[in-house]
JSON list of C-alpha atoms in Angstrom, two decimals:
[
{"chain": "A", "resi": 98, "resn": "MET", "atom": "CA", "xyz": [0.04, -0.07, -0.06]},
{"chain": "A", "resi": 99, "resn": "PRO", "atom": "CA", "xyz": [1.46, 3.51, -0.86]},
{"chain": "A", "resi": 100, "resn": "TYR", "atom": "CA", "xyz": [2.84, 5.36, 2.27]},
{"chain": "A", "resi": 101, "resn": "ARG", "atom": "CA", "xyz": [0.71, 8.50, 1.52]},
{"chain": "A", "resi": 102, "resn": "LEU", "atom": "CA", "xyz": [-2.66, 6.07, 1.53]},
{"chain": "A", "resi": 103, "resn": "LYS", "atom": "CA", "xyz": [-1.70, 4.37, 4.55]},
{"chain": "A", "resi": 104, "resn": "LYS", "atom": "CA", "xyz": [-1.11, 7.42, 6.46]},
{"chain": "A", "resi": 105, "resn": "PHE", "atom": "CA", "xyz": [-4.38, 9.02, 5.28]},
{"chain": "A", "resi": 106, "resn": "LEU", "atom": "CA", "xyz": [-6.19, 5.67, 6.31]},
{"chain": "A", "resi": 107, "resn": "SER", "atom": "CA", "xyz": [-4.43, 5.87, 9.78]},
{"chain": "A", "resi": 108, "resn": "LEU", "atom": "CA", "xyz": [-5.30, 9.66, 10.21]},
{"chain": "A", "resi": 109, "resn": "PHE", "atom": "CA", "xyz": [-8.83, 8.89, 9.24]},
{"chain": "A", "resi": 110, "resn": "LEU", "atom": "CA", "xyz": [-9.42, 5.72, 11.69]},
{"chain": "A", "resi": 111, "resn": "THR", "atom": "CA", "xyz": [-7.80, 8.04, 14.57]},
{"chain": "A", "resi": 112, "resn": "THR", "atom": "CA", "xyz": [-10.11, 10.89, 13.91]},
{"chain": "A", "resi": 113, "resn": "SER", "atom": "CA", "xyz": [-12.90, 8.75, 13.67]},
{"chain": "A", "resi": 114, "resn": "LEU", "atom": "CA", "xyz": [-12.30, 6.96, 16.97]},
{"chain": "A", "resi": 115, "resn": "LEU", "atom": "CA", "xyz": [-11.89, 10.34, 18.80]},
{"chain": "A", "resi": 116, "resn": "CYS", "atom": "CA", "xyz": [-15.15, 11.40, 17.37]},
{"chain": "A", "resi": 117, "resn": "LEU", "atom": "CA", "xyz": [-16.96, 8.05, 18.56]},
{"chain": "A", "resi": 118, "resn": "GLY", "atom": "CA", "xyz": [-15.18, 8.08, 21.74]},
{"chain": "A", "resi": 119, "resn": "SER", "atom": "CA", "xyz": [-16.03, 11.74, 22.55]},
{"chain": "A", "resi": 120, "resn": "HIS", "atom": "CA", "xyz": [-19.62, 10.59, 23.01]},
{"chain": "A", "resi": 121, "resn": "LEU", "atom": "CA", "xyz": [-18.84, 8.26, 25.86]},
{"chain": "A", "resi": 122, "resn": "LEU", "atom": "CA", "xyz": [-16.65, 10.87, 27.82]},
{"chain": "A", "resi": 123, "resn": "PRO", "atom": "CA", "xyz": [-18.49, 13.12, 30.74]},
{"chain": "A", "resi": 124, "resn": "THR", "atom": "CA", "xyz": [-18.41, 16.70, 30.61]},
{"chain": "A", "resi": 125, "resn": "VAL", "atom": "CA", "xyz": [-15.91, 17.94, 32.95]},
{"chain": "A", "resi": 126, "resn": "SER", "atom": "CA", "xyz": [-16.50, 21.34, 34.65]},
{"chain": "A", "resi": 127, "resn": "SER", "atom": "CA", "xyz": [-14.08, 24.11, 34.06]},
{"chain": "A", "resi": 128, "resn": "ILE", "atom": "CA", "xyz": [-14.51, 25.21, 37.63]},
{"chain": "A", "resi": 129, "resn": "PRO", "atom": "CA", "xyz": [-12.18, 23.70, 40.12]},
{"chain": "A", "resi": 130, "resn": "THR", "atom": "CA", "xyz": [-13.47, 21.22, 42.58]},
{"chain": "A", "resi": 131, "resn": "ALA", "atom": "CA", "xyz": [-12.13, 23.43, 45.57]},
{"chain": "A", "resi": 132, "resn": "GLN", "atom": "CA", "xyz": [-14.19, 26.29, 44.23]},
{"chain": "A", "resi": 133, "resn": "ILE", "atom": "CA", "xyz": [-17.16, 24.32, 43.70]},
{"chain": "A", "resi": 134, "resn": "LEU", "atom": "CA", "xyz": [-17.09, 23.06, 47.35]},
{"chain": "A", "resi": 135, "resn": "ALA", "atom": "CA", "xyz": [-16.17, 26.59, 48.60]},
{"chain": "A", "resi": 136, "resn": "GLN", "atom": "CA", "xyz": [-19.32, 28.15, 46.92]},
{"chain": "A", "resi": 137, "resn": "ALA", "atom": "CA", "xyz": [-21.61, 25.03, 48.29]},
{"chain": "A", "resi": 138, "resn": "GLN", "atom": "CA", "xyz": [-20.32, 25.81, 51.95]},
{"chain": "A", "resi": 139, "resn": "ALA", "atom": "CA", "xyz": [-21.00, 29.52, 51.27]},
{"chain": "A", "resi": 140, "resn": "THR", "atom": "CA", "xyz": [-24.45, 28.74, 50.41]},
{"chain": "A", "resi": 141, "resn": "GLN", "atom": "CA", "xyz": [-24.98, 26.35, 53.22]},
{"chain": "A", "resi": 142, "resn": "ASP", "atom": "CA", "xyz": [-23.77, 28.96, 55.55]},
{"chain": "A", "resi": 143, "resn": "ARG", "atom": "CA", "xyz": [-26.02, 31.55, 54.26]},
{"chain": "A", "resi": 144, "resn": "SER", "atom": "CA", "xyz": [-29.04, 29.39, 54.45]},
{"chain": "A", "resi": 145, "resn": "ASP", "atom": "CA", "xyz": [-28.23, 28.54, 58.19]},
{"chain": "A", "resi": 146, "resn": "GLU", "atom": "CA", "xyz": [-28.05, 32.15, 58.90]},
{"chain": "A", "resi": 147, "resn": "ALA", "atom": "CA", "xyz": [-31.23, 32.67, 56.99]},
{"chain": "A", "resi": 148, "resn": "GLN", "atom": "CA", "xyz": [-32.75, 30.04, 59.19]},
{"chain": "A", "resi": 149, "resn": "GLN", "atom": "CA", "xyz": [-31.69, 31.42, 62.37]},
{"chain": "A", "resi": 150, "resn": "LEU", "atom": "CA", "xyz": [-32.97, 34.79, 61.53]},
{"chain": "A", "resi": 151, "resn": "TYR", "atom": "CA", "xyz": [-36.22, 33.29, 60.45]},
{"chain": "A", "resi": 152, "resn": "GLN", "atom": "CA", "xyz": [-36.92, 31.80, 63.78]},
{"chain": "A", "resi": 153, "resn": "THR", "atom": "CA", "xyz": [-35.97, 35.24, 65.42]},
{"chain": "A", "resi": 154, "resn": "GLY", "atom": "CA", "xyz": [-38.62, 36.69, 63.23]},
{"chain": "A", "resi": 155, "resn": "VAL", "atom": "CA", "xyz": [-41.10, 34.29, 63.99]},
{"chain": "A", "resi": 156, "resn": "GLU", "atom": "CA", "xyz": [-40.41, 34.97, 67.77]},
{"chain": "A", "resi": 157, "resn": "GLN", "atom": "CA", "xyz": [-40.85, 38.49, 67.34]},
{"chain": "A", "resi": 158, "resn": "LEU", "atom": "CA", "xyz": [-44.05, 38.19, 65.50]},
{"chain": "A", "resi": 159, "resn": "SER", "atom": "CA", "xyz": [-45.61, 35.94, 68.21]},
{"chain": "A", "resi": 160, "resn": "LYS", "atom": "CA", "xyz": [-44.61, 38.47, 70.67]},
{"chain": "A", "resi": 161, "resn": "GLY", "atom": "CA", "xyz": [-46.14, 41.32, 68.74]},
{"chain": "A", "resi": 162, "resn": "GLN", "atom": "CA", "xyz": [-42.92, 42.87, 67.94]},
{"chain": "A", "resi": 163, "resn": "PHE", "atom": "CA", "xyz": [-43.85, 43.86, 64.47]},
{"chain": "A", "resi": 164, "resn": "GLY", "atom": "CA", "xyz": [-41.36, 46.50, 63.78]},
{"chain": "A", "resi": 165, "resn": "GLU", "atom": "CA", "xyz": [-38.56, 44.25, 64.93]},
{"chain": "A", "resi": 166, "resn": "ALA", "atom": "CA", "xyz": [-40.10, 41.06, 62.82]},
{"chain": "A", "resi": 167, "resn": "LEU", "atom": "CA", "xyz": [-40.49, 43.19, 59.94]},
{"chain": "A", "resi": 168, "resn": "GLU", "atom": "CA", "xyz": [-36.66, 44.18, 59.77]},
{"chain": "A", "resi": 169, "resn": "THR", "atom": "CA", "xyz": [-35.86, 40.46, 60.51]},
{"chain": "A", "resi": 170, "resn": "PHE", "atom": "CA", "xyz": [-38.08, 38.94, 57.65]},
{"chain": "A", "resi": 171, "resn": "LYS", "atom": "CA", "xyz": [-36.85, 41.61, 54.91]},
{"chain": "A", "resi": 172, "resn": "GLN", "atom": "CA", "xyz": [-33.14, 40.41, 55.85]},
{"chain": "A", "resi": 173, "resn": "VAL", "atom": "CA", "xyz": [-34.21, 36.82, 55.70]},
{"chain": "A", "resi": 174, "resn": "LEU", "atom": "CA", "xyz": [-36.03, 37.38, 52.27]},
{"chain": "A", "resi": 175, "resn": "VAL", "atom": "CA", "xyz": [-33.01, 38.83, 50.68]},
{"chain": "A", "resi": 176, "resn": "ILE", "atom": "CA", "xyz": [-30.95, 35.89, 51.74]},
{"chain": "A", "resi": 177, "resn": "PHE", "atom": "CA", "xyz": [-33.15, 33.12, 50.67]},
{"chain": "A", "resi": 178, "resn": "GLN", "atom": "CA", "xyz": [-33.57, 35.31, 47.04]},
{"chain": "A", "resi": 179, "resn": "GLU", "atom": "CA", "xyz": [-29.89, 35.26, 46.86]},
{"chain": "A", "resi": 180, "resn": "ILE", "atom": "CA", "xyz": [-29.44, 31.48, 47.05]},
{"chain": "A", "resi": 181, "resn": "GLY", "atom": "CA", "xyz": [-32.36, 30.72, 45.41]},
{"chain": "A", "resi": 182, "resn": "ASN", "atom": "CA", "xyz": [-34.33, 28.92, 48.08]},
{"chain": "A", "resi": 183, "resn": "ARG", "atom": "CA", "xyz": [-37.66, 29.42, 46.51]},
{"chain": "A", "resi": 184, "resn": "VAL", "atom": "CA", "xyz": [-39.78, 27.20, 49.16]},
{"chain": "A", "resi": 185, "resn": "GLU", "atom": "CA", "xyz": [-38.40, 29.58, 52.07]},
{"chain": "A", "resi": 186, "resn": "GLU", "atom": "CA", "xyz": [-38.90, 32.67, 49.76]},
{"chain": "A", "resi": 187, "resn": "GLY", "atom": "CA", "xyz": [-42.58, 32.01, 49.83]},
{"chain": "A", "resi": 188, "resn": "ASN", "atom": "CA", "xyz": [-42.66, 31.32, 53.65]},
{"chain": "A", "resi": 189, "resn": "THR", "atom": "CA", "xyz": [-40.90, 34.61, 54.16]},
{"chain": "A", "resi": 190, "resn": "LEU", "atom": "CA", "xyz": [-43.17, 36.56, 51.89]},
{"chain": "A", "resi": 191, "resn": "ASN", "atom": "CA", "xyz": [-46.07, 35.19, 53.77]},
{"chain": "A", "resi": 192, "resn": "ASN", "atom": "CA", "xyz": [-44.73, 36.15, 57.05]},
{"chain": "A", "resi": 193, "resn": "LEU", "atom": "CA", "xyz": [-44.11, 39.59, 55.92]},
{"chain": "A", "resi": 194, "resn": "GLY", "atom": "CA", "xyz": [-47.69, 39.76, 54.85]},
{"chain": "A", "resi": 195, "resn": "ALA", "atom": "CA", "xyz": [-48.66, 38.49, 58.20]},
{"chain": "A", "resi": 196, "resn": "VAL", "atom": "CA", "xyz": [-46.72, 41.27, 59.87]},
{"chain": "A", "resi": 197, "resn": "TYR", "atom": "CA", "xyz": [-48.11, 44.05, 57.87]},
{"chain": "A", "resi": 198, "resn": "SER", "atom": "CA", "xyz": [-51.65, 42.70, 58.31]},
{"chain": "A", "resi": 199, "resn": "ASN", "atom": "CA", "xyz": [-51.01, 42.89, 62.17]},
{"chain": "A", "resi": 200, "resn": "LEU", "atom": "CA", "xyz": [-49.94, 46.33, 61.70]},
{"chain": "A", "resi": 201, "resn": "GLY", "atom": "CA", "xyz": [-53.36, 47.06, 59.86]},
{"chain": "A", "resi": 202, "resn": "LYS", "atom": "CA", "xyz": [-51.51, 47.98, 56.60]},
{"chain": "A", "resi": 203, "resn": "TYR", "atom": "CA", "xyz": [-53.78, 45.75, 54.47]},
{"chain": "A", "resi": 204, "resn": "GLN", "atom": "CA", "xyz": [-52.70, 46.70, 51.06]},
{"chain": "A", "resi": 205, "resn": "GLN", "atom": "CA", "xyz": [-48.87, 45.86, 51.94]},
{"chain": "A", "resi": 206, "resn": "ALA", "atom": "CA", "xyz": [-50.22, 42.43, 53.27]},
{"chain": "A", "resi": 207, "resn": "LEU", "atom": "CA", "xyz": [-52.15, 41.76, 50.16]},
{"chain": "A", "resi": 208, "resn": "ASN", "atom": "CA", "xyz": [-48.81, 42.42, 48.11]},
{"chain": "A", "resi": 209, "resn": "TYR", "atom": "CA", "xyz": [-46.73, 40.12, 50.16]},
{"chain": "A", "resi": 210, "resn": "PHE", "atom": "CA", "xyz": [-49.59, 37.30, 50.43]},
{"chain": "A", "resi": 211, "resn": "GLN", "atom": "CA", "xyz": [-49.83, 37.44, 46.55]},
{"chain": "A", "resi": 212, "resn": "GLN", "atom": "CA", "xyz": [-46.23, 37.18, 45.91]},
{"chain": "A", "resi": 213, "resn": "SER", "atom": "CA", "xyz": [-45.97, 34.02, 48.30]},
{"chain": "A", "resi": 214, "resn": "LEU", "atom": "CA", "xyz": [-49.10, 32.50, 46.55]},
{"chain": "A", "resi": 215, "resn": "ALA", "atom": "CA", "xyz": [-47.49, 32.86, 43.16]},
{"chain": "A", "resi": 216, "resn": "ILE", "atom": "CA", "xyz": [-44.32, 31.13, 44.39]},
{"chain": "A", "resi": 217, "resn": "SER", "atom": "CA", "xyz": [-46.28, 28.53, 46.05]},
{"chain": "A", "resi": 218, "resn": "GLN", "atom": "CA", "xyz": [-48.46, 27.78, 43.19]},
{"chain": "A", "resi": 219, "resn": "GLN", "atom": "CA", "xyz": [-45.39, 27.84, 40.70]},
{"chain": "A", "resi": 220, "resn": "ILE", "atom": "CA", "xyz": [-43.31, 25.13, 42.77]},
{"chain": "A", "resi": 221, "resn": "GLY", "atom": "CA", "xyz": [-46.11, 23.12, 44.10]},
{"chain": "A", "resi": 222, "resn": "ALA", "atom": "CA", "xyz": [-45.70, 24.04, 47.74]},
{"chain": "A", "resi": 223, "resn": "ARG", "atom": "CA", "xyz": [-49.45, 23.29, 48.76]},
{"chain": "A", "resi": 224, "resn": "SER", "atom": "CA", "xyz": [-49.04, 23.68, 52.50]},
{"chain": "A", "resi": 225, "resn": "VAL", "atom": "CA", "xyz": [-47.66, 27.29, 51.95]},
{"chain": "A", "resi": 226, "resn": "GLN", "atom": "CA", "xyz": [-50.36, 27.95, 49.27]},
{"chain": "A", "resi": 227, "resn": "GLY", "atom": "CA", "xyz": [-52.91, 26.81, 51.87]},
{"chain": "A", "resi": 228, "resn": "ALA", "atom": "CA", "xyz": [-51.78, 29.17, 54.41]},
{"chain": "A", "resi": 229, "resn": "THR", "atom": "CA", "xyz": [-51.41, 32.06, 52.40]},
{"chain": "A", "resi": 230, "resn": "LEU", "atom": "CA", "xyz": [-54.93, 31.56, 50.88]},
{"chain": "A", "resi": 231, "resn": "ASN", "atom": "CA", "xyz": [-56.33, 31.74, 54.39]},
{"chain": "A", "resi": 232, "resn": "ASN", "atom": "CA", "xyz": [-54.20, 34.67, 55.48]},
{"chain": "A", "resi": 233, "resn": "LEU", "atom": "CA", "xyz": [-55.53, 36.45, 52.10]},
{"chain": "A", "resi": 234, "resn": "GLY", "atom": "CA", "xyz": [-59.09, 35.54, 53.25]},
{"chain": "A", "resi": 235, "resn": "GLU", "atom": "CA", "xyz": [-58.31, 37.19, 56.39]},
{"chain": "A", "resi": 236, "resn": "VAL", "atom": "CA", "xyz": [-57.25, 40.54, 54.90]},
{"chain": "A", "resi": 237, "resn": "TYR", "atom": "CA", "xyz": [-60.25, 40.41, 52.63]},
{"chain": "A", "resi": 238, "resn": "ARG", "atom": "CA", "xyz": [-62.49, 40.06, 55.80]},
{"chain": "A", "resi": 239, "resn": "ASN", "atom": "CA", "xyz": [-60.88, 42.84, 57.45]},
{"chain": "A", "resi": 240, "resn": "LEU", "atom": "CA", "xyz": [-61.41, 44.99, 54.16]},
{"chain": "A", "resi": 241, "resn": "GLY", "atom": "CA", "xyz": [-65.00, 44.23, 54.25]},
{"chain": "A", "resi": 242, "resn": "LYS", "atom": "CA", "xyz": [-64.59, 42.28, 50.88]},
{"chain": "A", "resi": 243, "resn": "TYR", "atom": "CA", "xyz": [-66.72, 39.29, 52.01]},
{"chain": "A", "resi": 244, "resn": "GLN", "atom": "CA", "xyz": [-66.93, 37.51, 48.78]},
{"chain": "A", "resi": 245, "resn": "GLN", "atom": "CA", "xyz": [-63.33, 37.45, 48.11]},
{"chain": "A", "resi": 246, "resn": "ALA", "atom": "CA", "xyz": [-62.81, 36.39, 51.74]},
{"chain": "A", "resi": 247, "resn": "LEU", "atom": "CA", "xyz": [-65.10, 33.52, 51.36]},
{"chain": "A", "resi": 248, "resn": "ASP", "atom": "CA", "xyz": [-63.55, 32.51, 48.05]},
{"chain": "A", "resi": 249, "resn": "LYS", "atom": "CA", "xyz": [-60.05, 32.56, 49.55]},
{"chain": "A", "resi": 250, "resn": "PHE", "atom": "CA", "xyz": [-61.03, 30.71, 52.48]},
{"chain": "A", "resi": 251, "resn": "GLN", "atom": "CA", "xyz": [-62.89, 27.93, 50.56]},
{"chain": "A", "resi": 252, "resn": "GLN", "atom": "CA", "xyz": [-59.79, 27.41, 48.55]},
{"chain": "A", "resi": 253, "resn": "ALA", "atom": "CA", "xyz": [-57.62, 27.16, 51.77]},
{"chain": "A", "resi": 254, "resn": "LEU", "atom": "CA", "xyz": [-60.09, 24.81, 53.34]},
{"chain": "A", "resi": 255, "resn": "ALA", "atom": "CA", "xyz": [-59.89, 22.30, 50.20]},
{"chain": "A", "resi": 256, "resn": "ILE", "atom": "CA", "xyz": [-56.10, 22.33, 50.42]},
{"chain": "A", "resi": 257, "resn": "ALA", "atom": "CA", "xyz": [-56.20, 21.67, 54.24]},
{"chain": "A", "resi": 258, "resn": "GLN", "atom": "CA", "xyz": [-58.51, 18.86, 53.81]},
{"chain": "A", "resi": 259, "resn": "GLU", "atom": "CA", "xyz": [-56.33, 17.40, 50.94]},
{"chain": "A", "resi": 260, "resn": "LEU", "atom": "CA", "xyz": [-53.33, 17.14, 52.82]},
{"chain": "A", "resi": 261, "resn": "GLY", "atom": "CA", "xyz": [-54.82, 16.40, 56.17]},
{"chain": "A", "resi": 262, "resn": "ILE", "atom": "CA", "xyz": [-53.77, 19.67, 58.34]},
{"chain": "A", "resi": 263, "resn": "ARG", "atom": "CA", "xyz": [-56.34, 19.48, 60.81]},
{"chain": "A", "resi": 264, "resn": "ALA", "atom": "CA", "xyz": [-55.31, 22.53, 62.58]},
{"chain": "A", "resi": 265, "resn": "GLY", "atom": "CA", "xyz": [-55.70, 24.67, 59.26]},
{"chain": "A", "resi": 266, "resn": "GLU", "atom": "CA", "xyz": [-58.95, 22.96, 58.60]},
{"chain": "A", "resi": 267, "resn": "GLY", "atom": "CA", "xyz": [-60.21, 23.87, 62.05]},
{"chain": "A", "resi": 268, "resn": "SER", "atom": "CA", "xyz": [-58.74, 27.59, 61.46]},
{"chain": "A", "resi": 269, "resn": "THR", "atom": "CA", "xyz": [-60.50, 28.13, 58.20]},
{"chain": "A", "resi": 270, "resn": "PHE", "atom": "CA", "xyz": [-63.69, 26.80, 59.47]},
{"chain": "A", "resi": 271, "resn": "ASN", "atom": "CA", "xyz": [-63.66, 29.24, 62.20]},
{"chain": "A", "resi": 272, "resn": "ASN", "atom": "CA", "xyz": [-62.89, 32.04, 59.58]},
{"chain": "A", "resi": 273, "resn": "LEU", "atom": "CA", "xyz": [-65.61, 31.15, 57.36]},
{"chain": "A", "resi": 274, "resn": "GLY", "atom": "CA", "xyz": [-68.02, 31.34, 60.26]},
{"chain": "A", "resi": 275, "resn": "LEU", "atom": "CA", "xyz": [-66.68, 34.89, 61.06]},
{"chain": "A", "resi": 276, "resn": "VAL", "atom": "CA", "xyz": [-67.34, 36.19, 57.52]},
{"chain": "A", "resi": 277, "resn": "TYR", "atom": "CA", "xyz": [-70.98, 34.61, 57.65]},
{"chain": "A", "resi": 278, "resn": "HIS", "atom": "CA", "xyz": [-71.38, 36.12, 61.31]},
{"chain": "A", "resi": 279, "resn": "GLU", "atom": "CA", "xyz": [-70.31, 39.48, 59.86]},
{"chain": "A", "resi": 280, "resn": "LEU", "atom": "CA", "xyz": [-72.93, 39.06, 56.71]},
{"chain": "A", "resi": 281, "resn": "GLY", "atom": "CA", "xyz": [-75.59, 38.23, 59.28]},
{"chain": "A", "resi": 282, "resn": "GLN", "atom": "CA", "xyz": [-75.99, 34.90, 58.20]},
{"chain": "A", "resi": 283, "resn": "TYR", "atom": "CA", "xyz": [-76.17, 33.18, 61.57]},
{"chain": "A", "resi": 284, "resn": "GLN", "atom": "CA", "xyz": [-76.97, 29.73, 60.91]},
{"chain": "A", "resi": 285, "resn": "GLN", "atom": "CA", "xyz": [-74.26, 29.08, 58.32]},
{"chain": "A", "resi": 286, "resn": "ALA", "atom": "CA", "xyz": [-71.97, 30.95, 60.76]},
{"chain": "A", "resi": 287, "resn": "LEU", "atom": "CA", "xyz": [-72.96, 28.42, 63.44]},
{"chain": "A", "resi": 288, "resn": "ASP", "atom": "CA", "xyz": [-72.30, 25.41, 61.38]},
{"chain": "A", "resi": 289, "resn": "TYR", "atom": "CA", "xyz": [-68.90, 26.43, 60.62]},
{"chain": "A", "resi": 290, "resn": "TYR", "atom": "CA", "xyz": [-68.03, 27.31, 64.18]},
{"chain": "A", "resi": 291, "resn": "GLN", "atom": "CA", "xyz": [-69.44, 23.94, 65.08]},
{"chain": "A", "resi": 292, "resn": "GLN", "atom": "CA", "xyz": [-67.15, 22.16, 62.70]},
{"chain": "A", "resi": 293, "resn": "ALA", "atom": "CA", "xyz": [-64.20, 24.09, 63.98]},
{"chain": "A", "resi": 294, "resn": "LEU", "atom": "CA", "xyz": [-64.98, 23.31, 67.68]},
{"chain": "A", "resi": 295, "resn": "VAL", "atom": "CA", "xyz": [-64.72, 19.63, 66.85]},
{"chain": "A", "resi": 296, "resn": "ILE", "atom": "CA", "xyz": [-61.70, 19.67, 65.14]},
{"chain": "A", "resi": 297, "resn": "GLN", "atom": "CA", "xyz": [-59.98, 21.93, 67.94]},
{"chain": "A", "resi": 298, "resn": "GLN", "atom": "CA", "xyz": [-61.48, 19.53, 70.66]},
{"chain": "A", "resi": 299, "resn": "GLU", "atom": "CA", "xyz": [-60.16, 16.46, 68.45]},
{"chain": "A", "resi": 300, "resn": "ILE", "atom": "CA", "xyz": [-56.60, 18.16, 68.11]},
{"chain": "A", "resi": 301, "resn": "GLY", "atom": "CA", "xyz": [-56.30, 19.68, 71.67]},
{"chain": "A", "resi": 302, "resn": "ALA", "atom": "CA", "xyz": [-55.93, 23.42, 70.40]},
{"chain": "A", "resi": 303, "resn": "ARG", "atom": "CA", "xyz": [-57.37, 24.84, 73.72]},
{"chain": "A", "resi": 304, "resn": "SER", "atom": "CA", "xyz": [-56.61, 28.74, 72.62]},
{"chain": "A", "resi": 305, "resn": "ALA", "atom": "CA", "xyz": [-58.49, 28.26, 69.19]},
{"chain": "A", "resi": 306, "resn": "GLN", "atom": "CA", "xyz": [-61.32, 26.45, 71.16]},
{"chain": "A", "resi": 307, "resn": "GLY", "atom": "CA", "xyz": [-61.72, 29.58, 73.45]},
{"chain": "A", "resi": 308, "resn": "ALA", "atom": "CA", "xyz": [-61.82, 31.89, 70.07]},
{"chain": "A", "resi": 309, "resn": "THR", "atom": "CA", "xyz": [-64.27, 29.97, 68.75]},
{"chain": "A", "resi": 310, "resn": "LEU", "atom": "CA", "xyz": [-66.57, 29.83, 71.62]},
{"chain": "A", "resi": 311, "resn": "ASN", "atom": "CA", "xyz": [-66.47, 33.53, 72.10]}
]
């Protein structure tokens, strides 16, 4: 076989094998392993920081320290957005809405609740979605927008029942009772209050029982 032909065939076969072999090779990151590990650790550190702040915010909210809770949850929100934790971003937006609702700033509360609802629907976080719908219903009730309140409470109730969240179910029954009471539809209000009371007694929610009985 002529030398040039042998050289051509050798080059052709080598090139063909390289092309075939390339399909079997894994993609190798151009980022050094140490850098990847450092980034992962930094993200975890930020997440831990956010979780600690989140718990602080929850405690402040439960104690009625709304100004402090507002600042804390805003810090938490920034961190969760930075690290891309959508579930906790939705939770934090919901808590910011709760703070504004407690302050009587209902339009701002609606804004945060709606953002939380959009995220929970997008990622399929049903429990967050249910809690946020319940909170939206409460804001609409406080604004006297009773039909919108009923709509949100019914959606929240369906999710609580679907997920078997008895505390959420009881709370929503109670909220539905409040709306019907304010509408002057006392028999419907009583029906919902009684359903709420049964669940609250079942799960031992003493403070909720007291609120319903009042």
